[in-house]
Every structure is written in structure tokens, then in C-alpha cells.
XYZ file of N, CA and C in Angstrom:
207
model
N 0.839 -1.171 0.000
C 0.000 0.000 0.000
C 0.887 1.238 0.000
N 0.530 2.162 -0.812
C 1.307 3.398 -0.870
C 0.456 4.549 -0.336
N 1.120 5.459 0.323
C 0.461 6.606 0.923
C 0.432 7.749 -0.086
N -0.753 8.094 -0.593
C -0.919 9.150 -1.575
C -1.342 10.462 -0.938
N -1.444 10.532 0.367
C -1.848 11.759 1.058
C -0.922 12.927 0.808
N 0.411 12.755 0.996
C 1.316 13.879 0.733
C 1.289 14.362 -0.716
N 1.144 13.437 -1.648
C 1.093 13.814 -3.065
C -0.174 14.612 -3.348
N -1.300 14.125 -2.863
C -2.576 14.796 -3.092
C -2.594 16.192 -2.463
N -2.163 16.301 -1.216
C -2.144 17.593 -0.519
C -1.211 18.569 -1.235
N -0.035 18.106 -1.651
C 0.932 18.978 -2.318
C 0.403 19.494 -3.649
N -0.212 18.628 -4.432
C -0.731 19.046 -5.745
C -1.891 20.022 -5.583
N -2.812 19.727 -4.686
C -3.966 20.610 -4.491
C -3.521 21.984 -3.997
N -2.615 22.018 -3.023
C -2.135 23.310 -2.526
C -1.349 24.066 -3.585
N -0.572 23.349 -4.399
C 0.185 24.022 -5.456
C -0.751 24.693 -6.456
N -1.809 24.004 -6.842
C -2.763 24.583 -7.796
C -3.516 25.747 -7.168
N -3.975 25.591 -5.939
C -4.753 26.651 -5.301
C -3.925 27.874 -4.947
N -2.637 27.676 -4.642
C -1.793 28.790 -4.221
C -0.912 29.344 -5.342
N -1.225 29.013 -6.584
C -0.514 29.611 -7.705
C -0.838 31.102 -7.733
N 0.184 31.970 -7.672
C -0.091 33.406 -7.615
C -0.879 33.896 -8.827
N -1.985 34.570 -8.571
C -2.792 35.152 -9.626
C -3.920 34.266 -10.104
N -3.922 32.981 -9.759
C -4.990 32.104 -10.226
C -6.285 32.382 -9.468
N -6.299 32.157 -8.178
C -7.464 32.488 -7.363
C -7.310 33.849 -6.695
N -6.126 34.076 -6.135
C -5.861 35.348 -5.467
C -4.369 35.632 -5.536
N -4.020 36.881 -5.280
C -2.622 37.296 -5.286
C -2.381 38.200 -4.085
N -1.399 37.812 -3.267
C -0.998 38.604 -2.100
C 0.467 38.918 -2.250
N 0.988 40.070 -2.238
C 0.309 41.358 -2.382
C -0.052 41.610 -3.850
N -1.135 42.308 -4.052
C -1.572 42.634 -5.398
C -0.852 43.857 -5.937
N -1.187 44.232 -7.138
C -0.557 45.413 -7.747
C -1.083 46.711 -7.148
N -2.409 46.769 -6.990
C -3.011 48.012 -6.508
C -3.651 47.865 -5.136
N -3.834 46.636 -4.669
C -4.453 46.366 -3.379
C -3.631 45.345 -2.628
N -4.006 45.125 -1.394
C -3.311 44.119 -0.587
C -3.591 42.714 -1.119
N -4.851 42.442 -1.461
C -5.247 41.149 -2.026
C -6.053 41.418 -3.283
N -5.691 40.744 -4.374
C -6.448 40.828 -5.619
C -6.898 39.429 -5.987
N -8.075 39.324 -6.577
C -8.649 38.029 -6.908
C -8.735 37.847 -8.417
N -8.219 36.702 -8.900
C -8.364 36.290 -10.287
C -7.810 37.244 -11.314
N -6.630 37.824 -11.087
C -6.102 38.790 -12.052
C -5.097 38.174 -13.010
N -4.641 36.946 -12.783
C -3.706 36.215 -13.644
C -2.389 36.953 -13.867
N -1.981 37.777 -12.896
C -0.677 38.432 -12.929
C 0.116 37.966 -11.720
N 1.413 38.164 -11.775
C 2.247 37.780 -10.642
C 3.433 38.725 -10.536
N 4.084 38.697 -9.395
C 5.273 39.500 -9.170
C 6.210 38.714 -8.271
N 7.395 39.207 -8.094
C 8.364 38.521 -7.247
C 7.914 38.446 -5.797
N 7.315 39.526 -5.320
C 6.831 39.546 -3.936
C 5.697 38.546 -3.735
N 4.786 38.457 -4.701
C 3.679 37.512 -4.558
C 4.164 36.067 -4.657
N 5.178 35.808 -5.465
C 5.752 34.464 -5.535
C 6.341 34.085 -4.183
N 7.018 35.011 -3.546
C 7.613 34.741 -2.236
C 6.544 34.496 -1.176
N 5.503 35.324 -1.146
C 4.435 35.165 -0.161
C 3.704 33.847 -0.366
N 3.389 33.519 -1.614
C 2.669 32.288 -1.899
C 3.526 31.056 -1.613
N 4.821 31.131 -1.844
C 5.678 29.980 -1.537
C 5.795 29.782 -0.024
N 5.824 30.856 0.753
C 5.836 30.730 2.211
C 4.513 30.167 2.730
N 3.392 30.607 2.146
C 2.099 30.047 2.511
C 2.027 28.558 2.170
N 2.534 28.199 0.993
C 2.549 26.797 0.568
C 3.365 25.953 1.542
N 4.555 26.407 1.902
C 5.407 25.671 2.825
C 4.734 25.507 4.184
N 4.130 26.581 4.683
C 3.477 26.513 5.989
C 2.288 25.553 5.977
N 1.471 25.613 4.939
C 0.310 24.732 4.870
C 0.697 23.278 4.644
N 1.730 23.028 3.845
C 2.202 21.651 3.664
C 2.716 21.102 4.982
N 3.445 21.904 5.733
C 3.929 21.459 7.047
C 2.769 21.161 7.986
N 1.762 22.006 7.993
C 0.616 21.786 8.877
C -0.108 20.499 8.509
N -0.408 20.310 7.227
C -1.178 19.144 6.813
C -0.387 17.842 6.894
N 0.896 17.872 6.581
C 1.664 16.629 6.536
C 2.312 16.273 7.861
N 2.697 17.255 8.663
C 3.381 16.959 9.916
C 2.420 17.022 11.097
N 1.627 18.075 11.192
C 0.758 18.245 12.358
C -0.517 17.405 12.250
N -1.176 17.435 11.101
C -2.439 16.727 10.941
C -2.210 15.272 10.505
N -1.100 15.003 9.830
C -0.729 13.670 9.332
C -1.807 13.082 8.417
N -2.038 13.757 7.301
C -3.017 13.312 6.328
C -2.467 12.096 5.586
N -3.271 11.039 5.531
C -2.895 9.821 4.813
C -4.027 9.418 3.888
N -3.671 8.915 2.716
C -4.652 8.450 1.747
C -4.091 7.188 1.110
N -4.687 6.054 1.421
C -4.197 4.779 0.902
C -5.119 4.302 -0.203
N -4.540 3.999 -1.348
C -5.304 3.480 -2.484
C -4.867 2.045 -2.763
N -5.825 1.168 -2.912
C -5.501 -0.235 -3.202
C -5.497 -0.488 -4.687
């Protein structure tokens, strides 16, 4: 049996936290912009820190596991 939990959590968070797809922190004209499909160096850094923090929470603290037979 293989544990697909880390793979699933990582892929979902990567898609959701892509800068400019759903939201962008910091935005160009506001603190948070939604669905603008633009990105900047600062937003890449913020989103990568959010991604790292959420992956740590879900994989280390919550210990999400998904076993597929």
C-alpha cells in the first residue's frame, strides 16, 4: 500500500496557491487581488511561504494519509 496523502495535498495546494490564479498577495493596486492572472516577485515569495506553511501543517501536524488499493 502506498500513501498518496502527501502527493494529493501537495498538488492541491500548489494549484490553489498559484499566484494570480485564485488570489494574489500582495496585489498590484491592493493588498489582495482576486483572479487577475498576474504575478510578481513579492507575490511568488508570499505564496511559496504560505505553501510551505500549509504543507507542514497538513503533513506533519495533521498527518493526512490516503491509501489506495
